[in-house]
C-alpha atoms as an extended CHARMM CRD file, in Angstrom:
* protein
*
        63  EXT
         1         1  SER       CA             -0.0980000000       -0.3620000000       -0.0080000000  PROA      1               0.0000000000
         2         2  GLU       CA              0.8460000000        3.3320000000       -0.3990000000  PROA      2               0.0000000000
         3         3  LEU       CA              1.5400000000        3.6510000000        3.6460000000  PROA      3               0.0000000000
         4         4  LEU       CA              4.0960000000        1.0230000000        3.6530000000  PROA      4               0.0000000000
         5         5  PHE       CA              5.4680000000        3.1260000000        0.4690000000  PROA      5               0.0000000000
         6         6  LEU       CA              6.3410000000        5.6710000000        2.4920000000  PROA      6               0.0000000000
         7         7  TYR       CA              7.1610000000        4.6330000000        5.6230000000  PROA      7               0.0000000000
         8         8  GLY       CA             10.2040000000        2.9710000000        3.1800000000  PROA      8               0.0000000000
         9         9  GLN       CA             10.8980000000        5.9650000000        1.8050000000  PROA      9               0.0000000000
        10        10  LEU       CA             11.2270000000        8.0070000000        5.7860000000  PROA      10              0.0000000000
        11        11  ASP       CA             13.7780000000        4.8630000000        6.6980000000  PROA      11              0.0000000000
        12        12  PRO       CA             15.4010000000        2.6670000000        3.8410000000  PROA      12              0.0000000000
        13        13  ARG       CA             16.0090000000        0.1200000000        7.5340000000  PROA      13              0.0000000000
        14        14  VAL       CA             12.0580000000       -0.5150000000        7.5520000000  PROA      14              0.0000000000
        15        15  ARG       CA             12.2850000000       -2.2560000000        3.8960000000  PROA      15              0.0000000000
        16        16  HSD       CA             15.7260000000       -3.6220000000        4.6990000000  PROA      16              0.0000000000
        17        17  LEU       CA             14.4780000000       -5.2030000000        7.8710000000  PROA      17              0.0000000000
        18        18  VAL       CA             10.5750000000       -6.2830000000        6.6620000000  PROA      18              0.0000000000
        19        19  PHE       CA             12.2730000000       -8.0550000000        3.9670000000  PROA      19              0.0000000000
        20        20  SER       CA             14.4790000000      -10.3700000000        6.8940000000  PROA      20              0.0000000000
        21        21  VAL       CA             11.9930000000      -10.3470000000        8.5540000000  PROA      21              0.0000000000
        22        22  ARG       CA              9.8680000000      -12.1630000000        5.9110000000  PROA      22              0.0000000000
        23        23  ILE       CA             12.7850000000      -14.2660000000        4.3990000000  PROA      23              0.0000000000
        24        24  THR       CA             13.5500000000      -15.7320000000        8.5300000000  PROA      24              0.0000000000
        25        25  SER       CA              9.4890000000      -16.6200000000        8.6810000000  PROA      25              0.0000000000
        26        26  SER       CA              9.3210000000      -18.4140000000        5.3170000000  PROA      26              0.0000000000
        27        27  ILE       CA              8.7810000000      -21.2590000000        6.6710000000  PROA      27              0.0000000000
        28        28  PRO       CA              6.5080000000      -24.7340000000        4.8690000000  PROA      28              0.0000000000
        29        29  GLY       CA              3.5930000000      -24.3220000000        6.4440000000  PROA      29              0.0000000000
        30        30  ALA       CA              4.1420000000      -20.9060000000        7.4620000000  PROA      30              0.0000000000
        31        31  TRP       CA              0.7750000000      -19.2200000000        8.9040000000  PROA      31              0.0000000000
        32        32  ILE       CA              1.0370000000      -16.0730000000        8.6520000000  PROA      32              0.0000000000
        33        33  THR       CA              0.8710000000      -13.9980000000        6.0290000000  PROA      33              0.0000000000
        34        34  ASN       CA              3.5610000000      -11.1820000000        4.4000000000  PROA      34              0.0000000000
        35        35  PHE       CA              1.5170000000       -8.6490000000        5.0810000000  PROA      35              0.0000000000
        36        36  SER       CA              0.8270000000       -9.5870000000        8.4350000000  PROA      36              0.0000000000
        37        37  LEU       CA              4.7970000000       -8.7990000000        9.3140000000  PROA      37              0.0000000000
        38        38  THR       CA              5.1470000000       -6.0350000000        8.0630000000  PROA      38              0.0000000000
        39        39  VAL       CA              2.0040000000       -4.6390000000        9.4330000000  PROA      39              0.0000000000
        40        40  MET       CA              4.1190000000       -6.1670000000       13.4050000000  PROA      40              0.0000000000
        41        41  VAL       CA              7.7040000000       -4.4360000000       11.9360000000  PROA      41              0.0000000000
        42        42  VAL       CA              6.0800000000       -1.5970000000       11.3280000000  PROA      42              0.0000000000
        43        43  PHE       CA              4.0330000000       -1.2510000000       14.6970000000  PROA      43              0.0000000000
        44        44  PHE       CA              7.2420000000       -2.4040000000       16.9800000000  PROA      44              0.0000000000
        45        45  LEU       CA              9.2740000000        0.0880000000       14.9000000000  PROA      45              0.0000000000
        46        46  GLN       CA              6.3450000000        2.8070000000       16.3290000000  PROA      46              0.0000000000
        47        47  GLN       CA              6.6910000000        2.0610000000       19.7410000000  PROA      47              0.0000000000
        48        48  ARG       CA             10.3900000000        2.5350000000       20.3680000000  PROA      48              0.0000000000
        49        49  ASN       CA             11.4230000000        4.8030000000       22.2420000000  PROA      49              0.0000000000
        50        50  PRO       CA             11.8100000000        7.3050000000       20.6510000000  PROA      50              0.0000000000
        51        51  PRO       CA              9.8990000000        5.7090000000       17.3940000000  PROA      51              0.0000000000
        52        52  ILE       CA             11.9340000000        4.6200000000       14.4600000000  PROA      52              0.0000000000
        53        53  LEU       CA              8.6250000000        5.5010000000       12.3820000000  PROA      53              0.0000000000
        54        54  PRO       CA              5.6370000000        8.1440000000       13.0050000000  PROA      54              0.0000000000
        55        55  THR       CA              2.3200000000        6.3950000000       13.7260000000  PROA      55              0.0000000000
        56        56  LEU       CA             -1.0370000000        7.5690000000       11.1540000000  PROA      56              0.0000000000
        57        57  ASP       CA             -2.0500000000       10.3170000000       13.3900000000  PROA      57              0.0000000000
        58        58  ARG       CA              1.6750000000       11.7680000000       13.5720000000  PROA      58              0.0000000000
        59        59  LEU       CA              1.6530000000       11.8500000000        9.9350000000  PROA      59              0.0000000000
        60        60  LYS       CA             -1.5690000000       13.0250000000        9.4250000000  PROA      60              0.0000000000
        61        61  GLU       CA             -0.3050000000       16.0680000000       12.2560000000  PROA      61              0.0000000000
        62        62  LEU       CA              3.0330000000       16.6280000000        9.8820000000  PROA      62              0.0000000000
        63        63  ALA       CA              1.4300000000       16.7910000000        6.4430000000  PROA      63              0.0000000000
């Protein structure tokens, strides 16, 4: 989605981290989707102190 693309543009490390998590989790019979993994990574990066990625509300404030 455009939001995920934007997060990747804000910090290039996001793409690398998401790709690494997807590769690590790509075992046969895996029950979690790539989208779910991506959302979890984004959430994790938003919860850091200080946040690595802004929340959607913060993006609205910055726009």
